[in-house]
mmCIF file with all atom_site columns, C-alpha atoms in Angstrom:
data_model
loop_
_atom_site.group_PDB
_atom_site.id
_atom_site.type_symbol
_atom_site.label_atom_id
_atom_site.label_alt_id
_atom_site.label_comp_id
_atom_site.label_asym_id
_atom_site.label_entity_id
_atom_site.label_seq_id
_atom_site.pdbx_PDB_ins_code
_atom_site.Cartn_x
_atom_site.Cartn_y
_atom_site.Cartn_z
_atom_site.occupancy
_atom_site.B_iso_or_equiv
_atom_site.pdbx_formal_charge
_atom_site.auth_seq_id
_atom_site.auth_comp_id
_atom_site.auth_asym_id
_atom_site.auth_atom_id
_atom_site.pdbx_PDB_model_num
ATOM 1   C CA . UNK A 1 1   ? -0.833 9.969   8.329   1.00 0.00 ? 86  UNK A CA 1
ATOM 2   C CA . UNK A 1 2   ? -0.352 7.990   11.593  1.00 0.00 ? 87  UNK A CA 1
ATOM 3   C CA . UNK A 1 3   ? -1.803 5.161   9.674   1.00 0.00 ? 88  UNK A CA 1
ATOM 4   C CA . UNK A 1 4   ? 0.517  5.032   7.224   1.00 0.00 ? 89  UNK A CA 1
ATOM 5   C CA . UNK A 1 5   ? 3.417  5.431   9.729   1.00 0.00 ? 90  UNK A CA 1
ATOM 6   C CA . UNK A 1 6   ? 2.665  2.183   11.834  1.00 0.00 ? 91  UNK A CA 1
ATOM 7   C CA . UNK A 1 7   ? 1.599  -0.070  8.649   1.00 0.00 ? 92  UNK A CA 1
ATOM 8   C CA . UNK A 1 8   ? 4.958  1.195   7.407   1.00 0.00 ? 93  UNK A CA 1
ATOM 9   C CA . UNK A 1 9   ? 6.591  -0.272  11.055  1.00 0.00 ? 94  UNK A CA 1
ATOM 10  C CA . UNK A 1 10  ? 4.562  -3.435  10.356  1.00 0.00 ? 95  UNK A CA 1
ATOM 11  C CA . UNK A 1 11  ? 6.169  -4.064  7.243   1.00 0.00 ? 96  UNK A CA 1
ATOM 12  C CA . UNK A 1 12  ? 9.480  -2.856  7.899   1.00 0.00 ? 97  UNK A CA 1
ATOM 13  C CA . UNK A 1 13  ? 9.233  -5.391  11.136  1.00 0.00 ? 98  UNK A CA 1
ATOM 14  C CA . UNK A 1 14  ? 8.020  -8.179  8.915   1.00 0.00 ? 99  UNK A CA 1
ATOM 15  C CA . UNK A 1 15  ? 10.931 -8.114  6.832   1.00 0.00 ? 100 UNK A CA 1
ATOM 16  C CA . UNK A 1 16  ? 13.672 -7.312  9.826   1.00 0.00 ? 101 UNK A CA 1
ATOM 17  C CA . UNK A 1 17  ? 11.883 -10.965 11.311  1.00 0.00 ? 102 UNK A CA 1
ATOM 18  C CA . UNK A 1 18  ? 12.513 -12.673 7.706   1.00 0.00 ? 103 UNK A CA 1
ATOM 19  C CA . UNK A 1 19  ? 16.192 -11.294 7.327   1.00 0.00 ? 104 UNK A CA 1
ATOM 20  C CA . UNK A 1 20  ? 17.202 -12.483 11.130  1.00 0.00 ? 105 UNK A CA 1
ATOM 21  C CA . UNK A 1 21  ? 15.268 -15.395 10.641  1.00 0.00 ? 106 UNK A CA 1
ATOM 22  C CA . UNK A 1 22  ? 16.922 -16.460 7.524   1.00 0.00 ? 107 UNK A CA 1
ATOM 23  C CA . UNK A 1 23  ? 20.377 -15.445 8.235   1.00 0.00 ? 108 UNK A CA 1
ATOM 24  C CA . UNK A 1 24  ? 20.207 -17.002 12.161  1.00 0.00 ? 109 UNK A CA 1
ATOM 25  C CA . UNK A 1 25  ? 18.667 -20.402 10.738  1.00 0.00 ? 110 UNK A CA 1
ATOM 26  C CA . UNK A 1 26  ? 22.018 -20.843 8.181   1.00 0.00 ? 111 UNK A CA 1
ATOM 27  C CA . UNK A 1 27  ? 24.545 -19.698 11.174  1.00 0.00 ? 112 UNK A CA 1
ATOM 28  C CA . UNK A 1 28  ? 22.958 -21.763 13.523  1.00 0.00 ? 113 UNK A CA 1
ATOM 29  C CA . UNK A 1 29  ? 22.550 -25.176 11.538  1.00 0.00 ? 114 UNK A CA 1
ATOM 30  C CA . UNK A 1 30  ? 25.947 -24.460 9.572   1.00 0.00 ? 115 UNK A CA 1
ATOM 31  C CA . UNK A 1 31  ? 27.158 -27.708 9.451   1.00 0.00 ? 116 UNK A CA 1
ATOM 32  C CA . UNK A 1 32  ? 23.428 -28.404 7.244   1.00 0.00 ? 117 UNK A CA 1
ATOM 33  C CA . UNK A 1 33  ? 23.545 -25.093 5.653   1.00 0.00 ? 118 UNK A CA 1
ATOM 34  C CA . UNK A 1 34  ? 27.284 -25.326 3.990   1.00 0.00 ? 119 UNK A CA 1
ATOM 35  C CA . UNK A 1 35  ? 26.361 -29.014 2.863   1.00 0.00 ? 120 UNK A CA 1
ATOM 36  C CA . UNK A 1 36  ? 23.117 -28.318 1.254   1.00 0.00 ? 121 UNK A CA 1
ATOM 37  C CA . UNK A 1 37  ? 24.719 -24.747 -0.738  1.00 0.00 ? 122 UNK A CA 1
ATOM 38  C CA . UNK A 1 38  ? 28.057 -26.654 -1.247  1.00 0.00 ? 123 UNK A CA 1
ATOM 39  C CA . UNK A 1 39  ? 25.812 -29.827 -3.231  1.00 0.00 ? 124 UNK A CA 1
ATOM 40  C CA . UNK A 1 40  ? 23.942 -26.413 -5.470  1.00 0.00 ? 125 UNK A CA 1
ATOM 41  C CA . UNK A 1 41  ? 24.369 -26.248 -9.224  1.00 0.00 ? 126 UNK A CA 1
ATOM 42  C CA . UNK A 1 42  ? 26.585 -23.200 -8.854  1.00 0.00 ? 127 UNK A CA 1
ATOM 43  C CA . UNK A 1 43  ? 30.379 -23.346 -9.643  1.00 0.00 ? 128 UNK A CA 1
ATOM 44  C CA . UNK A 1 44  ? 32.796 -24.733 -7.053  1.00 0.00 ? 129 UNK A CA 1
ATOM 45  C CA . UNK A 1 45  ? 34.560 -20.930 -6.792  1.00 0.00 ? 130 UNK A CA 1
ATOM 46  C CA . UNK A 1 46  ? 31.395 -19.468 -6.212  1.00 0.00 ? 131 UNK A CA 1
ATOM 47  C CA . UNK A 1 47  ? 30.237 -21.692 -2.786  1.00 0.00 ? 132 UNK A CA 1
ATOM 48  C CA . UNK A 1 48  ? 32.770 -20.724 -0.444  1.00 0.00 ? 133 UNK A CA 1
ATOM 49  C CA . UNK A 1 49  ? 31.908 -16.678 -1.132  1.00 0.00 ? 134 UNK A CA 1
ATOM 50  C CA . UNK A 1 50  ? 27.933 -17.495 -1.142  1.00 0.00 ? 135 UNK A CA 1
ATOM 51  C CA . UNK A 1 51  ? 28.845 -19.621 2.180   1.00 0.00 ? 136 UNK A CA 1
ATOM 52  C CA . UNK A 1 52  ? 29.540 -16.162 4.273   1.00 0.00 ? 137 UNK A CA 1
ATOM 53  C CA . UNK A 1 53  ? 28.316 -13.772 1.911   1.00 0.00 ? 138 UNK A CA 1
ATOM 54  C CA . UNK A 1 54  ? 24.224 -15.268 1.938   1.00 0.00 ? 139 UNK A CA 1
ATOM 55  C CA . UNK A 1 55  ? 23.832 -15.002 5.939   1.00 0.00 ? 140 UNK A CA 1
ATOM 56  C CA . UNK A 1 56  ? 25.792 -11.948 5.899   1.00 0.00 ? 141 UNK A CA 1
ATOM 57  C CA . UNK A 1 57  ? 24.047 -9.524  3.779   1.00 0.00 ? 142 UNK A CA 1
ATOM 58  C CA . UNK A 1 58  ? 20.758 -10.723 5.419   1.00 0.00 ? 143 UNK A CA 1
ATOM 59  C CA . UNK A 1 59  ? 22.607 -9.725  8.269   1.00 0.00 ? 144 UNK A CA 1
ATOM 60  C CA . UNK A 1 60  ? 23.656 -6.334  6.951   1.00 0.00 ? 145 UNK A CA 1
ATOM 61  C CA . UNK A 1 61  ? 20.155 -5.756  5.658   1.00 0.00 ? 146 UNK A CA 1
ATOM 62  C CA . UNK A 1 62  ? 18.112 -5.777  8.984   1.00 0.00 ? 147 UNK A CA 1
ATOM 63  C CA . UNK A 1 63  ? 20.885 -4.180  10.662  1.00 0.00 ? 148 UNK A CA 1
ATOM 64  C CA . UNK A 1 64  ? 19.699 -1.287  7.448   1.00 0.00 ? 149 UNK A CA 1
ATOM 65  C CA . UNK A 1 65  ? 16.129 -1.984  8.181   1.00 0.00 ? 150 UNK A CA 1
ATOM 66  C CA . UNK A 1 66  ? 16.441 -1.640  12.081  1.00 0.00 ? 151 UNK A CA 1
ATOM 67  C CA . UNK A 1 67  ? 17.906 2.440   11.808  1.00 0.00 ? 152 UNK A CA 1
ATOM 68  C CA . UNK A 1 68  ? 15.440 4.966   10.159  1.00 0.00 ? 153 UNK A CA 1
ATOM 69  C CA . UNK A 1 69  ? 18.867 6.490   8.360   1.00 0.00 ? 154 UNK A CA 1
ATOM 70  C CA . UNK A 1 70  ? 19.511 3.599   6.399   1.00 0.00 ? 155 UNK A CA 1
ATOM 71  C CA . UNK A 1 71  ? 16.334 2.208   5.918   1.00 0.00 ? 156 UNK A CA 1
ATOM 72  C CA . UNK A 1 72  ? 16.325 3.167   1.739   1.00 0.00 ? 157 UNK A CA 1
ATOM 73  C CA . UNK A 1 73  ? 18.874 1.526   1.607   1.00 0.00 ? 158 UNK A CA 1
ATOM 74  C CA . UNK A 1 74  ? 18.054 -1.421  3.566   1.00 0.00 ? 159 UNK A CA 1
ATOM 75  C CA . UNK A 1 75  ? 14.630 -2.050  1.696   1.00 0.00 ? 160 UNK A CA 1
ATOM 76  C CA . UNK A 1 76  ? 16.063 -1.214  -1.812  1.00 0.00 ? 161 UNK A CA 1
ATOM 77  C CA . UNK A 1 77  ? 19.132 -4.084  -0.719  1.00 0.00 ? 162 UNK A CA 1
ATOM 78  C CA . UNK A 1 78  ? 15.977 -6.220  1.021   1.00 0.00 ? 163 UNK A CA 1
ATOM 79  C CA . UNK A 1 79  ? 14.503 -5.864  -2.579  1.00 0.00 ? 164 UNK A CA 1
ATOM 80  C CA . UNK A 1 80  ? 17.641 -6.981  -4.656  1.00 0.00 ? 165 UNK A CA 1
ATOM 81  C CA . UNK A 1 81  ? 18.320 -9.823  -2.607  1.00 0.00 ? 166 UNK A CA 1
ATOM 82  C CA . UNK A 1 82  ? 14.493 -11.066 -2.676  1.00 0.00 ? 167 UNK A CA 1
ATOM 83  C CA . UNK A 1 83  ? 14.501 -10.420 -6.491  1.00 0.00 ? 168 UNK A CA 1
ATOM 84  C CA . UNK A 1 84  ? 17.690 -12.797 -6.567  1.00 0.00 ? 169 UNK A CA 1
ATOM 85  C CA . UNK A 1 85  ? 16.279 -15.404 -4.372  1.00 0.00 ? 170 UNK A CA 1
ATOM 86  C CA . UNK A 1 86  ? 12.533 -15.775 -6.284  1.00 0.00 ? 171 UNK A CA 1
ATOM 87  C CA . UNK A 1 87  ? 14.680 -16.062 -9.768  1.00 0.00 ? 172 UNK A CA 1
ATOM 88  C CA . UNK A 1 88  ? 16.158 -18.773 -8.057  1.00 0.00 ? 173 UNK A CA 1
ATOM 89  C CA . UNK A 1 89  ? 13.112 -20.252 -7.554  1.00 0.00 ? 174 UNK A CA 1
ATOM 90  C CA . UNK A 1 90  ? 11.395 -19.565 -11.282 1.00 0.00 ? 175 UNK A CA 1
ATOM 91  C CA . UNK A 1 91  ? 14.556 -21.004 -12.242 1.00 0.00 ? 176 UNK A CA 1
ATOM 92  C CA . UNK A 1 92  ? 14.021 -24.362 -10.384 1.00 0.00 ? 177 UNK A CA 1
ATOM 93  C CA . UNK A 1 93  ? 10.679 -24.187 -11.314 1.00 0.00 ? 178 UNK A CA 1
ATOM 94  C CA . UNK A 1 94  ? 11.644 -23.796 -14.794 1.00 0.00 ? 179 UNK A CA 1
ATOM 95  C CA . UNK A 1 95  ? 13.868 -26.795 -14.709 1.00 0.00 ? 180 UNK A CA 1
ATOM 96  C CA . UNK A 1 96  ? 17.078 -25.446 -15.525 1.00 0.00 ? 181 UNK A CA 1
ATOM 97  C CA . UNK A 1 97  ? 19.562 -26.947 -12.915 1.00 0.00 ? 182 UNK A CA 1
ATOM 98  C CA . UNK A 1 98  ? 20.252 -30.650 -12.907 1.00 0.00 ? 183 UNK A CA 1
ATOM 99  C CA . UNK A 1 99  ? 19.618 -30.930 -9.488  1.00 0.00 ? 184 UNK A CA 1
ATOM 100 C CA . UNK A 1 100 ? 18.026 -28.448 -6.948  1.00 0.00 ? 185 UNK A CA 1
ATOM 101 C CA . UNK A 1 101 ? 18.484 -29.031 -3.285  1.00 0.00 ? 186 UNK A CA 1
ATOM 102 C CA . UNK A 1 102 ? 17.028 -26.183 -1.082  1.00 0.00 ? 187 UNK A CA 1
ATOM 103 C CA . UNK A 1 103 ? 19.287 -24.130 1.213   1.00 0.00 ? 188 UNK A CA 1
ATOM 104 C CA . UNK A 1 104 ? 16.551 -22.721 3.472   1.00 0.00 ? 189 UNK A CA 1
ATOM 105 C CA . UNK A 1 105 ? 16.464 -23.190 6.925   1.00 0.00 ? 190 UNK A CA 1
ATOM 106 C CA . UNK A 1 106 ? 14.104 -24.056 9.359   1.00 0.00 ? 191 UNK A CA 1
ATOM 107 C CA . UNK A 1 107 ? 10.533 -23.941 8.743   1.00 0.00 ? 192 UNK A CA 1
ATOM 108 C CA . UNK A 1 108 ? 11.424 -22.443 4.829   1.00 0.00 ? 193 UNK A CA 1
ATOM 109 C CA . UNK A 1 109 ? 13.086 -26.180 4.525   1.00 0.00 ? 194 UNK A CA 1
ATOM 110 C CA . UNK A 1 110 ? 9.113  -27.595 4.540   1.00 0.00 ? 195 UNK A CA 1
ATOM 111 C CA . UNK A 1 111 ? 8.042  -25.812 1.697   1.00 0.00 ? 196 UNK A CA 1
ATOM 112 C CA . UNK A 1 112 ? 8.113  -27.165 -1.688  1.00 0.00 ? 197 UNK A CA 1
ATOM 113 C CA . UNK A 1 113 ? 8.873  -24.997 -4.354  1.00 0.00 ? 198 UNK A CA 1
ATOM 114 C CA . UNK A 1 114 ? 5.801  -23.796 -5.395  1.00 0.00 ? 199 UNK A CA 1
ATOM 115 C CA . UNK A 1 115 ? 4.790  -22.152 -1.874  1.00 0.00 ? 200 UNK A CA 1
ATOM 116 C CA . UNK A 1 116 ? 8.782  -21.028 -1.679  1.00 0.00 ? 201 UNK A CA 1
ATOM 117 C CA . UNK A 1 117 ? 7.662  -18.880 -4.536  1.00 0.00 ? 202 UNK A CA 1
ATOM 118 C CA . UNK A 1 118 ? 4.326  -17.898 -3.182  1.00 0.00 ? 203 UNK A CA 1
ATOM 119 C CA . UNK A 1 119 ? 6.108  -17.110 -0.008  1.00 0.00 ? 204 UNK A CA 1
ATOM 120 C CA . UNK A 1 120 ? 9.129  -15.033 -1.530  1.00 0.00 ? 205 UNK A CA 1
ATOM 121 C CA . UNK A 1 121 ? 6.167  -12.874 -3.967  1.00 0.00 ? 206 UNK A CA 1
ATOM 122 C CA . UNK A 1 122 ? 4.331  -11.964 -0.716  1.00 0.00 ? 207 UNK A CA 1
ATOM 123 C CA . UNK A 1 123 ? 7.192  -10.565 0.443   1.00 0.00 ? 208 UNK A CA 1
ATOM 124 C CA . UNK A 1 124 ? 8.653  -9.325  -2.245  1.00 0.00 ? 209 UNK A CA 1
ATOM 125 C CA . UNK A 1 125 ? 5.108  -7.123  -2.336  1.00 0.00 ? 210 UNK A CA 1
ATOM 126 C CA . UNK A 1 126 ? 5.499  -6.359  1.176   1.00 0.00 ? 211 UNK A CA 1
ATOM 127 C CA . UNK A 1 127 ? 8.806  -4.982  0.174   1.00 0.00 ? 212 UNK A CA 1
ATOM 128 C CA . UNK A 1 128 ? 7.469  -2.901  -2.156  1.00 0.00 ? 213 UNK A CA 1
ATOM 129 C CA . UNK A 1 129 ? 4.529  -1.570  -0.284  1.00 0.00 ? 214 UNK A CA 1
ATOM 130 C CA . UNK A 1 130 ? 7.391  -0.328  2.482   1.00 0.00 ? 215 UNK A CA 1
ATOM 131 C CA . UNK A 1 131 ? 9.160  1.035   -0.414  1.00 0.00 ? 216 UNK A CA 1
ATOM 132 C CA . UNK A 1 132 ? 5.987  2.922   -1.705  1.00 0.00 ? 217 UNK A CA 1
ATOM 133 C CA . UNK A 1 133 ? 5.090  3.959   1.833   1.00 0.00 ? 218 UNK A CA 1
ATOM 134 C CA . UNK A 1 134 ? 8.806  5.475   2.921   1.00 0.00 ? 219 UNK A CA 1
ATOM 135 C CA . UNK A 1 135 ? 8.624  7.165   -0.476  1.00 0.00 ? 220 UNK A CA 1
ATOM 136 C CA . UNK A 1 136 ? 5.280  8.830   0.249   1.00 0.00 ? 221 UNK A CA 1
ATOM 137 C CA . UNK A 1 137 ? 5.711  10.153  3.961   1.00 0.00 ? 222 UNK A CA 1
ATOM 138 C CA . UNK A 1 138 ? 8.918  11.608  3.552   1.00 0.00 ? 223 UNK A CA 1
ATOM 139 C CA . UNK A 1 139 ? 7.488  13.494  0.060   1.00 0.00 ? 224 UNK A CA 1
ATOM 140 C CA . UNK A 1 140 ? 4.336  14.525  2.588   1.00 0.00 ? 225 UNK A CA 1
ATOM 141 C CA . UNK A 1 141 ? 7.370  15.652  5.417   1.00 0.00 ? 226 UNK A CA 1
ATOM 142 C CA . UNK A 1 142 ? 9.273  17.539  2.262   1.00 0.00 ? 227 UNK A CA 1
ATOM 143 C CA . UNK A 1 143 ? 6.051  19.547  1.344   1.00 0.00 ? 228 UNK A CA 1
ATOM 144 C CA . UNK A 1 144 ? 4.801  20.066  4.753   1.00 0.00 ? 229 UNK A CA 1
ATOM 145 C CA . UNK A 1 145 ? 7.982  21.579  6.149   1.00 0.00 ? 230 UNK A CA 1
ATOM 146 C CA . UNK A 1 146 ? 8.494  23.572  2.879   1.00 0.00 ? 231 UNK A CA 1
#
C-alpha cells in the first residue's frame, strides 16, 4: 500500500513539473510565445483566447494537482488537455495544416515532432497510471473503513 502511495506522488509530481514548466516557459518568453501561436493555422478569433487561456489552465491544473481535494479533477483536466495537445501533434504529423510552427517553450522547442509525440504519449500514460492509482487507493480506503 505505501508503495502505491509514493509512486502515486511520483507521478502526480511529474506532471505538476510539466504543467509549471509549460505554462512558466510561455509567460516568461511571451513576446516568442504570442508570435509563434499568433503565426498557427487556427482562426484569427481563436489566438487571442488560446494566448491566456493555454498558460492558464496549465496553471489551474497543477494548482488541482498540488491539493489532494482536487486532484480528480486536476488529473482528469491534466488528461483532457494532454489528449488535446498529442491530437495536435497526429494532426501535424498527419499533414493537415499548411504550416505548423511549434508553440513549446524551452527545451520542448528542440524536439521535432516525432519525439513531441513520443514525449506527450509518455505522459499521457503517466497520466493515466495516476489516474488508475488514485482510483485504486481510495476504493482500498472505501472498503477498509467500511
Amino acid at each position: 500500500m505505501k508503495t502505491k502511495s509514493i509512486v502515486l506522488e511520483v507521478l502526480i509530481c511529474l506532471l505538476i513539473l510539466l504543467f509549471v514548466y509549460a505554462s512558466l516557459s510561455k509567460l516568461l518568453d511571451g513576446y516568442e510565445y504570442r508570435k509563434q501561436l499568433y503565426n498557427q493555422a487556427f482562426p484569427s478569433v481563436f489566438k487571442p483566447v488560446l494566448l491566456w487561456m493555454i498558460p492558464g489552465s496549465e496553471l489551474l491544473l497543477t494548482v488541482l494537482l498540488i491539493f489532494p481535494s482536487s486532484r480528480i479533477p486536476g488529473l482528469y483536466g491534466s488528461l483532457v488537455i494532454l489528449t488535446l495537445f498529442t491530437g495536435y501533434i497526429i494532426l501535424v504529423k498527419l499533414q493537415f495544416f499548411y504550416r505548423v510552427p511549434c508553440s513549446c517553450g524551452g527545451v520542448l522547442r528542440s524536439l521535432n515532432w516525432t519525439q513531441h509525440l513520443v514525449f506527450n504519449i509518455v505522459f499521457m500514460l503517466i497520466n493515466i497510471a495516476a489516474i488508475l492509482l488514485h482510483s485504486k487507493s481510495f476504493h482500498h480506503l472505501e472498503i477498509v473503513n467500511a
